[in-house]
Amino acid sequence: MAHNPTPTETPRPRTIKQSDLQPFRAQAGAIAARYRKRLEPQPDGTILGTATELPAVVIDADSEPEGLSLLNTALERAIAIMLLDGRQPPTPIVDRPNAVTEQINIR
């Protein structure tokens, strides 16, 4: 019988194998490809990568090409896990009606 944590209990971590995610990889990759990604140089010379739609997915890389590759992989895995769990990943901003698709940063 599965253990369901109470609201005050921390859920137990589980192991997810790559083979568990395989059926969802193509769909997850297609969704991740449409996400708005941001690569930001850091003072130490590394690159910090994030996506607007999934801000909890964060990568650190030595170069922009590596950062983009790591970010795409991390997003695909996060989305595949959501799909495995039966959850709907966030809709890409570019696909949202009335979404703001341009940004101006003022410093």
MMTF fields as JSON, N, C-alpha, C and O atoms, coordinates in Angstrom:
{
  "mmtfVersion": "1.0.0",
  "mmtfProducer": "UNKNOWN",
  "numBonds": 427,
  "numAtoms": 428,
  "numGroups": 107,
  "numChains": 1,
  "numModels": 1,
  "chainsPerModel": [1],
  "groupsPerChain": [107],
  "chainIdList": ["A"],
  "bondAtomList": [4, 2, 8, 6, 12, 10, 16, 14, 20, 18, 24, 22, 28, 26, 32, 30, 36, 34, 40, 38, 44, 42, 48, 46, 52, 50, 56, 54, 60, 58, 64, 62, 68, 66, 72, 70, 76, 74, 80, 78, 84, 82, 88, 86, 92, 90, 96, 94, 100, 98, 104, 102, 108, 106, 112, 110, 116, 114, 120, 118, 124, 122, 128, 126, 132, 130, 136, 134, 140, 138, 144, 142, 148, 146, 152, 150, 156, 154, 160, 158, 164, 162, 168, 166, 172, 170, 176, 174, 180, 178, 184, 182, 188, 186, 192, 190, 196, 194, 200, 198, 204, 202, 208, 206, 212, 210, 216, 214, 220, 218, 224, 222, 228, 226, 232, 230, 236, 234, 240, 238, 244, 242, 248, 246, 252, 250, 256, 254, 260, 258, 264, 262, 268, 266, 272, 270, 276, 274, 280, 278, 284, 282, 288, 286, 292, 290, 296, 294, 300, 298, 304, 302, 308, 306, 312, 310, 316, 314, 320, 318, 324, 322, 328, 326, 332, 330, 336, 334, 340, 338, 344, 342, 348, 346, 352, 350, 356, 354, 360, 358, 364, 362, 368, 366, 372, 370, 376, 374, 380, 378, 384, 382, 388, 386, 392, 390, 396, 394, 400, 398, 404, 402, 408, 406, 412, 410, 416, 414, 420, 418, 424, 422],
  "bondOrderList": [1, 1, 1, 1, 1, 1, 1, 1, 1, 1, 1, 1, 1, 1, 1, 1, 1, 1, 1, 1, 1, 1, 1, 1, 1, 1, 1, 1, 1, 1, 1, 1, 1, 1, 1, 1, 1, 1, 1, 1, 1, 1, 1, 1, 1, 1, 1, 1, 1, 1, 1, 1, 1, 1, 1, 1, 1, 1, 1, 1, 1, 1, 1, 1, 1, 1, 1, 1, 1, 1, 1, 1, 1, 1, 1, 1, 1, 1, 1, 1, 1, 1, 1, 1, 1, 1, 1, 1, 1, 1, 1, 1, 1, 1, 1, 1, 1, 1, 1, 1, 1, 1, 1, 1, 1, 1],
  "groupList": [{"groupName": "MET", "atomNameList": ["N", "CA", "C", "O"], "elementList": ["N", "C", "C", "O"], "formalChargeList": [0, 0, 0, 0], "bondAtomList": [1, 0, 2, 1, 3, 2], "bondOrderList": [1, 1, 2], "singleLetterCode": "M", "chemCompType": "L-PEPTIDE LINKING"}, {"groupName": "ALA", "atomNameList": ["N", "CA", "C", "O"], "elementList": ["N", "C", "C", "O"], "formalChargeList": [0, 0, 0, 0], "bondAtomList": [1, 0, 2, 1, 3, 2], "bondOrderList": [1, 1, 2], "singleLetterCode": "A", "chemCompType": "L-PEPTIDE LINKING"}, {"groupName": "HIS", "atomNameList": ["N", "CA", "C", "O"], "elementList": ["N", "C", "C", "O"], "formalChargeList": [0, 0, 0, 0], "bondAtomList": [1, 0, 2, 1, 3, 2], "bondOrderList": [1, 1, 2], "singleLetterCode": "H", "chemCompType": "L-PEPTIDE LINKING"}, {"groupName": "ASN", "atomNameList": ["N", "CA", "C", "O"], "elementList": ["N", "C", "C", "O"], "formalChargeList": [0, 0, 0, 0], "bondAtomList": [1, 0, 2, 1, 3, 2], "bondOrderList": [1, 1, 2], "singleLetterCode": "N", "chemCompType": "L-PEPTIDE LINKING"}, {"groupName": "PRO", "atomNameList": ["N", "CA", "C", "O"], "elementList": ["N", "C", "C", "O"], "formalChargeList": [0, 0, 0, 0], "bondAtomList": [1, 0, 2, 1, 3, 2], "bondOrderList": [1, 1, 2], "singleLetterCode": "P", "chemCompType": "L-PEPTIDE LINKING"}, {"groupName": "THR", "atomNameList": ["N", "CA", "C", "O"], "elementList": ["N", "C", "C", "O"], "formalChargeList": [0, 0, 0, 0], "bondAtomList": [1, 0, 2, 1, 3, 2], "bondOrderList": [1, 1, 2], "singleLetterCode": "T", "chemCompType": "L-PEPTIDE LINKING"}, {"groupName": "GLU", "atomNameList": ["N", "CA", "C", "O"], "elementList": ["N", "C", "C", "O"], "formalChargeList": [0, 0, 0, 0], "bondAtomList": [1, 0, 2, 1, 3, 2], "bondOrderList": [1, 1, 2], "singleLetterCode": "E", "chemCompType": "L-PEPTIDE LINKING"}, {"groupName": "ARG", "atomNameList": ["N", "CA", "C", "O"], "elementList": ["N", "C", "C", "O"], "formalChargeList": [0, 0, 0, 0], "bondAtomList": [1, 0, 2, 1, 3, 2], "bondOrderList": [1, 1, 2], "singleLetterCode": "R", "chemCompType": "L-PEPTIDE LINKING"}, {"groupName": "ILE", "atomNameList": ["N", "CA", "C", "O"], "elementList": ["N", "C", "C", "O"], "formalChargeList": [0, 0, 0, 0], "bondAtomList": [1, 0, 2, 1, 3, 2], "bondOrderList": [1, 1, 2], "singleLetterCode": "I", "chemCompType": "L-PEPTIDE LINKING"}, {"groupName": "LYS", "atomNameList": ["N", "CA", "C", "O"], "elementList": ["N", "C", "C", "O"], "formalChargeList": [0, 0, 0, 0], "bondAtomList": [1, 0, 2, 1, 3, 2], "bondOrderList": [1, 1, 2], "singleLetterCode": "K", "chemCompType": "L-PEPTIDE LINKING"}, {"groupName": "GLN", "atomNameList": ["N", "CA", "C", "O"], "elementList": ["N", "C", "C", "O"], "formalChargeList": [0, 0, 0, 0], "bondAtomList": [1, 0, 2, 1, 3, 2], "bondOrderList": [1, 1, 2], "singleLetterCode": "Q", "chemCompType": "L-PEPTIDE LINKING"}, {"groupName": "SER", "atomNameList": ["N", "CA", "C", "O"], "elementList": ["N", "C", "C", "O"], "formalChargeList": [0, 0, 0, 0], "bondAtomList": [1, 0, 2, 1, 3, 2], "bondOrderList": [1, 1, 2], "singleLetterCode": "S", "chemCompType": "L-PEPTIDE LINKING"}, {"groupName": "ASP", "atomNameList": ["N", "CA", "C", "O"], "elementList": ["N", "C", "C", "O"], "formalChargeList": [0, 0, 0, 0], "bondAtomList": [1, 0, 2, 1, 3, 2], "bondOrderList": [1, 1, 2], "singleLetterCode": "D", "chemCompType": "L-PEPTIDE LINKING"}, {"groupName": "LEU", "atomNameList": ["N", "CA", "C", "O"], "elementList": ["N", "C", "C", "O"], "formalChargeList": [0, 0, 0, 0], "bondAtomList": [1, 0, 2, 1, 3, 2], "bondOrderList": [1, 1, 2], "singleLetterCode": "L", "chemCompType": "L-PEPTIDE LINKING"}, {"groupName": "PHE", "atomNameList": ["N", "CA", "C", "O"], "elementList": ["N", "C", "C", "O"], "formalChargeList": [0, 0, 0, 0], "bondAtomList": [1, 0, 2, 1, 3, 2], "bondOrderList": [1, 1, 2], "singleLetterCode": "F", "chemCompType": "L-PEPTIDE LINKING"}, {"groupName": "GLY", "atomNameList": ["N", "CA", "C", "O"], "elementList": ["N", "C", "C", "O"], "formalChargeList": [0, 0, 0, 0], "bondAtomList": [1, 0, 2, 1, 3, 2], "bondOrderList": [1, 1, 2], "singleLetterCode": "G", "chemCompType": "PEPTIDE LINKING"}, {"groupName": "TYR", "atomNameList": ["N", "CA", "C", "O"], "elementList": ["N", "C", "C", "O"], "formalChargeList": [0, 0, 0, 0], "bondAtomList": [1, 0, 2, 1, 3, 2], "bondOrderList": [1, 1, 2], "singleLetterCode": "Y", "chemCompType": "L-PEPTIDE LINKING"}, {"groupName": "VAL", "atomNameList": ["N", "CA", "C", "O"], "elementList": ["N", "C", "C", "O"], "formalChargeList": [0, 0, 0, 0], "bondAtomList": [1, 0, 2, 1, 3, 2], "bondOrderList": [1, 1, 2], "singleLetterCode": "V", "chemCompType": "L-PEPTIDE LINKING"}],
  "groupTypeList": [0, 1, 2, 3, 4, 5, 4, 5, 6, 5, 4, 7, 4, 7, 5, 8, 9, 10, 11, 12, 13, 10, 4, 14, 7, 1, 10, 1, 15, 1, 8, 1, 1, 7, 16, 7, 9, 7, 13, 6, 4, 10, 4, 12, 15, 5, 8, 13, 15, 5, 1, 5, 6, 13, 4, 1, 17, 17, 8, 12, 1, 12, 11, 6, 4, 6, 15, 13, 11, 13, 13, 3, 5, 1, 13, 6, 7, 1, 8, 1, 8, 0, 13, 13, 12, 15, 7, 10, 4, 4, 5, 4, 8, 17, 12, 7, 4, 3, 1, 17, 5, 6, 10, 8, 3, 8, 7],
  "groupIdList": [1, 2, 3, 4, 5, 6, 7, 8, 9, 10, 11, 12, 13, 14, 15, 16, 17, 18, 19, 20, 21, 22, 23, 24, 25, 26, 27, 28, 29, 30, 31, 32, 33, 34, 35, 36, 37, 38, 39, 40, 41, 42, 43, 44, 45, 46, 47, 48, 49, 50, 51, 52, 53, 54, 55, 56, 57, 58, 59, 60, 61, 62, 63, 64, 65, 66, 67, 68, 69, 70, 71, 72, 73, 74, 75, 76, 77, 78, 79, 80, 81, 82, 83, 84, 85, 86, 87, 88, 89, 90, 91, 92, 93, 94, 95, 96, 97, 98, 99, 100, 101, 102, 103, 104, 105, 106, 107],
  "secStructList": [7, 7, 7, 7, 7, 7, 6, 6, 1, 7, 7, 7, 7, 7, 7, 7, 7, 2, 2, 2, 2, 4, 4, 4, 2, 2, 2, 2, 2, 2, 2, 2, 2, 6, 1, 7, 3, 3, 3, 3, 3, 7, 6, 6, 1, 7, 3, 3, 3, 3, 3, 1, 1, 7, 6, 6, 7, 3, 3, 3, 3, 1, 1, 2, 2, 2, 2, 2, 2, 2, 2, 2, 2, 2, 2, 2, 2, 2, 2, 2, 2, 2, 2, 2, 6, 6, 7, 7, 7, 7, 7, 7, 4, 4, 4, 1, 6, 6, 7, 7, 7, 7, 7, 7, 7, 7, 7],
  "xCoordList": [0.839, 0.0, 0.885, 1.862, 0.559, 1.345, 1.159, 0.078, 2.222, 2.185, 1.875, 2.622, 0.802, 0.444, 0.822, 0.294, 1.74, 2.158, 1.036, 0.192, 1.042, 0.089, 0.54, 1.678, -0.321, 0.067, 1.344, 2.027, 1.677, 2.864, 4.093, 5.201, 3.91, 4.997, 5.65, 4.965, 6.953, 7.664, 7.517, 7.756, 7.127, 7.016, 8.363, 9.413, 8.319, 9.539, 10.083, 9.324, 11.413, 11.981, 11.798, 11.706, 11.746, 11.624, 12.677, 13.199, 12.973, 13.942, 13.197, 12.287, 13.593, 13.016, 14.128, 15.166, 13.922, 14.923, 14.722, 13.613, 15.806, 15.714, 14.697, 13.987, 14.63, 13.679, 12.231, 11.354, 11.963, 10.61, 10.199, 9.02, 11.19, 10.917, 10.878, 10.364, 11.416, 11.552, 10.253, 10.294, 9.107, 7.868, 7.452, 6.622, 8.02, 7.611, 8.651, 8.418, 9.793, 10.903, 10.565, 10.885, 9.93, 9.623, 8.666, 8.887, 7.608, 6.635, 7.288, 7.067, 8.097, 8.768, 9.742, 9.837, 10.458, 11.395, 10.695, 11.189, 9.543, 8.777, 8.275, 8.268, 7.861, 7.386, 8.565, 8.481, 9.657, 10.836, 11.396, 11.887, 11.325, 11.855, 11.121, 11.676, 9.881, 9.085, 9.166, 8.61, 9.851, 9.976, 10.953, 11.892, 10.715, 11.579, 12.76, 12.594, 13.939, 15.149, 15.989, 16.004, 16.688, 17.549, 18.903, 18.978, 19.967, 21.331, 21.968, 22.043, 22.429, 22.983, 24.424, 24.687, 25.36, 26.742, 26.806, 26.133, 27.618, 27.795, 29.16, 30.055, 29.329, 30.602, 31.816, 32.932, 31.586, 32.706, 33.024, 33.893, 32.312, 32.577, 31.694, 31.741, 30.886, 29.992, 28.703, 28.481, 27.876, 26.584, 25.48, 25.519, 24.499, 23.323, 22.182, 21.895, 21.529, 20.44, 19.129, 19.084, 18.055, 16.719, 15.7, 16.023, 14.474, 13.361, 12.215, 11.93, 11.566, 10.475, 9.361, 8.814, 9.028, 7.898, 8.178, 7.253, 9.436, 9.813, 11.001, 12.13, 10.766, 11.873, 12.656, 13.771, 12.114, 12.84, 13.938, 14.814, 13.901, 14.947, 16.055, 15.867, 17.214, 18.343, 19.603, 19.835, 20.417, 21.68, 22.82, 22.615, 24.017, 25.237, 26.197, 26.412, 26.778, 27.641, 28.863, 28.928, 29.832, 31.064, 30.981, 31.794, 30.002, 29.864, 28.392, 27.575, 28.059, 26.671, 26.215, 25.107, 27.02, 26.565, 26.316, 25.33, 27.229, 27.031, 25.792, 25.022, 25.596, 24.44, 23.133, 22.201, 23.056, 21.836, 21.574, 20.434, 22.612, 22.465, 21.999, 21.071, 22.655, 22.266, 20.852, 20.097, 20.488, 19.156, 18.095, 17.071, 18.328, 17.371, 17.196, 16.073, 18.294, 18.226, 17.462, 16.611, 17.764, 17.092, 15.594, 14.777, 15.237, 13.821, 13.105, 12.002, 13.723, 13.105, 12.853, 11.791, 13.821, 13.648, 12.554, 11.728, 12.538, 11.504, 10.112, 9.176, 9.985, 8.686, 8.304, 7.142, 9.26, 8.965, 8.489, 7.598, 9.071, 8.625, 7.201, 6.39, 6.893, 5.515, 4.549, 3.504, 4.896, 4.028, 3.902, 2.814, 5.009, 4.989, 4.022, 3.313, 4.002, 3.122, 1.686, 0.835, 1.417, 0.073, -0.236, -1.399, 0.808, 0.614, 0.819, 1.546, 0.192, 0.309, 1.438, 1.371, 2.481, 3.537, 3.012, 2.005, 3.68, 3.238, 3.215, 4.095, 2.212, 2.11, 3.211, 3.427, 3.912, 4.92, 4.292, 3.172, 5.01, 4.491, 4.067, 3.053, 4.825, 4.498, 3.161, 2.586, 2.658, 1.384, 0.216, -0.922, 0.487, -0.571, -1.243, -0.56, -2.58, -3.262, -2.987, -2.948, -2.801, -2.559, -1.275, -1.134, -0.341, 0.923, 1.814, 1.815, 2.56, 3.548, 4.748, 5.35, 5.089, 6.176, 7.433, 8.421, 7.402, 8.573, 8.837, 7.918, 10.106, 10.484, 11.54, 12.439, 11.43, 12.438, 12.984, 12.229, 14.292, 14.938, 15.544, 16.322, 15.187, 15.712, 16.587, 16.163, 17.807, 18.729, 19.058, 19.82],
  "yCoordList": [-1.175, 0.0, 1.241, 1.304, 2.203, 3.433, 4.285, 4.338, 4.941, 5.855, 7.25, 7.792, 7.828, 9.198, 10.119, 9.98, 11.065, 11.947, 12.864, 13.282, 13.166, 14.132, 15.52, 15.674, 16.542, 17.883, 18.433, 19.261, 17.987, 18.5, 17.626, 17.992, 16.501, 15.578, 15.895, 16.255, 15.763, 15.95, 14.679, 13.582, 14.808, 13.613, 12.908, 13.55, 11.592, 10.813, 10.968, 10.962, 11.107, 11.167, 9.828, 8.787, 9.854, 8.615, 8.607, 9.65, 7.438, 7.281, 7.177, 6.362, 8.012, 7.957, 7.549, 8.207, 6.479, 6.003, 6.703, 7.117, 6.829, 7.413, 6.659, 7.26, 5.347, 4.541, 4.907, 4.751, 5.393, 5.833, 7.064, 7.259, 7.894, 9.154, 8.999, 9.872, 7.896, 7.711, 7.944, 8.604, 7.435, 7.654, 9.125, 9.471, 9.987, 11.393, 12.335, 13.541, 11.802, 12.667, 13.536, 14.724, 12.982, 13.769, 14.914, 16.053, 14.608, 15.639, 16.692, 17.89, 16.239, 17.169, 18.064, 19.26, 17.491, 18.274, 19.326, 20.445, 18.972, 19.933, 21.088, 22.236, 20.795, 21.854, 22.732, 23.959, 22.098, 22.846, 23.758, 24.847, 23.325, 24.122, 25.449, 26.404, 25.522, 26.748, 27.642, 28.741, 27.182, 27.987, 29.142, 29.039, 30.237, 31.412, 31.171, 31.054, 31.099, 30.801, 32.058, 32.933, 32.125, 33.274, 32.748, 31.945, 33.207, 32.903, 34.208, 35.164, 34.249, 35.479, 35.257, 34.371, 36.053, 35.956, 36.348, 37.282, 35.625, 35.897, 36.546, 36.411, 37.252, 37.922, 36.982, 37.403, 35.706, 34.757, 34.166, 33.303, 34.638, 34.161, 33.013, 32.62, 32.462, 31.371, 31.936, 33.147, 31.049, 31.412, 30.783, 29.588, 31.592, 31.11, 31.008, 31.97, 29.851, 29.653, 29.358, 28.563, 30.005, 29.8, 29.858, 30.25, 29.465, 29.59, 30.273, 29.959, 31.198, 31.964, 31.042, 31.25, 30.035, 29.161, 28.218, 27.836, 27.84, 26.95, 27.564, 27.1, 28.595, 29.292, 28.442, 28.814, 27.321, 26.462, 25.658, 25.107, 25.586, 24.893, 25.902, 26.864, 25.668, 26.592, 25.781, 24.734, 26.28, 25.608, 26.618, 27.831, 26.081, 26.868, 26.239, 25.027, 27.043, 26.513, 27.395, 28.511, 26.872, 27.612, 28.454, 29.358, 28.171, 28.919, 28.975, 28.209, 29.882, 29.974, 28.71, 28.241, 28.132, 26.891, 25.757, 25.027, 25.626, 24.598, 24.919, 24.02, 26.193, 26.6, 26.281, 25.776, 26.57, 26.29, 24.789, 24.35, 24.011, 22.558, 22.006, 21.201, 22.449, 21.99, 22.426, 21.657, 23.649, 24.152, 23.364, 22.995, 23.104, 22.305, 20.919, 20.43, 20.288, 18.95, 18.988, 18.135, 19.975, 20.09, 20.339, 19.758, 21.2, 21.487, 20.248, 19.931, 19.55, 18.334, 17.314, 16.694, 17.138, 16.162, 16.608, 15.794, 17.886, 18.385, 18.214, 17.799, 18.532, 18.399, 16.936, 16.584, 16.076, 14.639, 14.072, 13.224, 14.529, 14.071, 14.54, 13.785, 15.778, 16.262, 15.384, 14.985, 15.087, 14.256, 12.848, 12.273, 12.29, 10.968, 10.954, 9.973, 12.055, 12.172, 12.558, 12.667, 12.765, 13.128, 14.603, 15.005, 15.421, 16.864, 17.576, 17.085, 18.713, 19.522, 20.526, 21.355, 20.476, 21.487, 22.864, 22.971, 23.919, 25.271, 25.469, 24.993, 26.167, 26.5, 27.496, 28.453, 27.284, 28.275, 29.663, 29.804, 30.664, 32.032, 32.419, 33.094, 32.005, 32.384, 31.81, 32.286, 30.786, 30.164, 30.674, 30.249, 31.578, 32.086, 33.289, 34.193, 33.304, 34.475, 35.696, 35.602, 36.813, 38.084, 38.104, 38.916, 37.22, 37.19, 38.341, 38.741, 38.851, 39.872, 39.138, 38.296, 39.452, 38.725, 39.569, 39.108, 40.786, 41.643, 42.192, 42.368, 42.458, 42.947, 44.015, 43.896, 45.056, 46.099, 46.148, 46.286, 46.035, 46.126, 47.513, 47.957, 48.191, 49.526, 49.414, 48.908, 49.898, 49.821, 51.188, 51.328],
  "zCoordList": [0.0, 0.0, 0.0, 0.746, -0.811, -0.919, 0.322, 0.909, 0.701, 1.845, 1.336, 0.521, 1.797, 1.431, 2.583, 3.686, 2.335, 3.422, 3.875, 3.082, 5.163, 5.69, 5.251, 4.809, 5.358, 4.903, 5.548, 4.943, 6.765, 7.438, 7.184, 7.575, 6.547, 6.278, 4.933, 3.975, 4.865, 3.603, 2.771, 3.277, 1.498, 0.663, 0.547, 0.528, 0.47, 0.325, -1.09, -2.06, -1.202, -2.543, -3.246, -2.595, -4.549, -5.303, -6.396, -6.788, -6.867, -7.932, -9.253, -9.405, -10.205, -11.544, -12.493, -12.555, -13.226, -14.177, -15.516, -15.854, -16.27, -17.609, -18.459, -19.264, -18.278, -19.067, -18.738, -19.588, -17.519, -17.152, -17.964, -18.263, -18.317, -19.01, -20.526, -21.225, -21.038, -22.479, -23.259, -24.298, -22.805, -23.57, -23.677, -24.518, -22.835, -22.79, -23.39, -23.465, -23.818, -24.248, -25.449, -25.448, -26.466, -27.67, -27.338, -27.75, -26.593, -26.226, -25.327, -25.506, -24.358, -23.447, -24.212, -23.935, -25.165, -25.962, -26.796, -26.935, -27.353, -28.161, -27.302, -27.748, -26.092, -25.184, -24.756, -24.803, -24.341, -23.872, -24.959, -24.664, -26.194, -27.304, -27.449, -27.992, -26.971, -27.104, -25.867, -25.86, -24.825, -23.613, -23.831, -24.62, -23.121, -23.177, -22.237, -21.022, -22.819, -22.051, -21.892, -22.757, -20.764, -20.485, -20.014, -19.084, -20.662, -20.236, -19.788, -20.559, -18.54, -17.975, -17.525, -16.711, -18.045, -17.567, -16.088, -15.652, -15.335, -13.912, -13.68, -14.514, -12.555, -12.275, -12.28, -12.582, -11.943, -11.911, -13.288, -13.413, -14.322, -15.679, -16.123, -17.289, -15.223, -15.598, -16.186, -16.19, -16.671, -17.256, -16.413, -16.117, -16.032, -15.306, -16.309, -17.021, -16.371, -17.315, -16.613, -15.674, -17.073, -16.52, -17.65, -18.771, -17.346, -18.288, -17.561, -16.405, -18.23, -17.627, -17.137, -16.055, -17.922, -17.6, -16.429, -15.712, -16.227, -15.118, -14.373, -14.533, -13.566, -12.919, -11.92, -11.556, -11.468, -10.531, -11.225, -10.557, -12.554, -13.302, -13.575, -14.321, -12.959, -13.057, -13.355, -12.752, -14.3, -14.596, -14.475, -14.529, -14.312, -14.256, -15.254, -15.223, -16.141, -17.188, -17.373, -16.858, -18.12, -18.392, -19.656, -19.846, -20.534, -21.788, -22.188, -21.677, -23.102, -23.57, -24.298, -24.035, -25.207, -25.857, -24.853, -24.955, -23.882, -22.861, -22.029, -21.691, -21.7, -20.909, -21.608, -20.983, -22.894, -23.639, -23.696, -23.543, -23.911, -23.949, -22.598, -22.534, -21.521, -20.18, -19.826, -19.23, -20.185, -19.874, -20.63, -20.055, -21.914, -22.683, -22.078, -21.961, -21.695, -21.09, -19.77, -19.519, -18.928, -17.626, -17.8, -17.084, -18.748, -18.991, -19.521, -19.076, -20.465, -21.008, -19.911, -19.87, -19.026, -17.934, -16.971, -16.557, -16.608, -15.691, -16.298, -15.615, -17.566, -18.244, -18.369, -18.166, -18.699, -18.809, -17.47, -17.441, -16.376, -15.049, -14.781, -14.246, -15.15, -14.993, -15.781, -15.267, -17.017, -17.856, -17.28, -17.283, -16.786, -16.147, -14.966, -14.742, -14.214, -13.041, -13.396, -12.514, -14.697, -15.111, -14.927, -14.962, -14.73, -14.561, -15.889, -16.752, -16.053, -17.27, -17.087, -16.179, -17.927, -17.815, -18.19, -18.89, -17.736, -18.09, -19.611, -20.328, -20.071, -21.494, -21.834, -21.091, -22.948, -23.349, -23.479, -23.972, -23.041, -23.083, -24.493, -24.666, -25.501, -26.878, -27.335, -28.314, -26.631, -26.987, -26.146, -26.346, -25.211, -24.338, -24.998, -25.481, -25.021, -25.574, -24.694, -23.467, -25.334, -24.641, -23.823, -22.909, -24.143, -23.402, -23.847, -25.011, -22.9, -23.222, -23.806, -23.14, -25.028, -25.684, -25.846, -26.417, -25.353, -25.424, -24.032, -23.233, -23.756, -22.446, -22.605, -23.439, -21.805, -21.767, -20.351, -19.388, -20.231, -18.923, -18.767, -19.612, -17.688, -17.417, -16.17, -15.131, -16.305, -15.163, -14.661, -13.704]
}
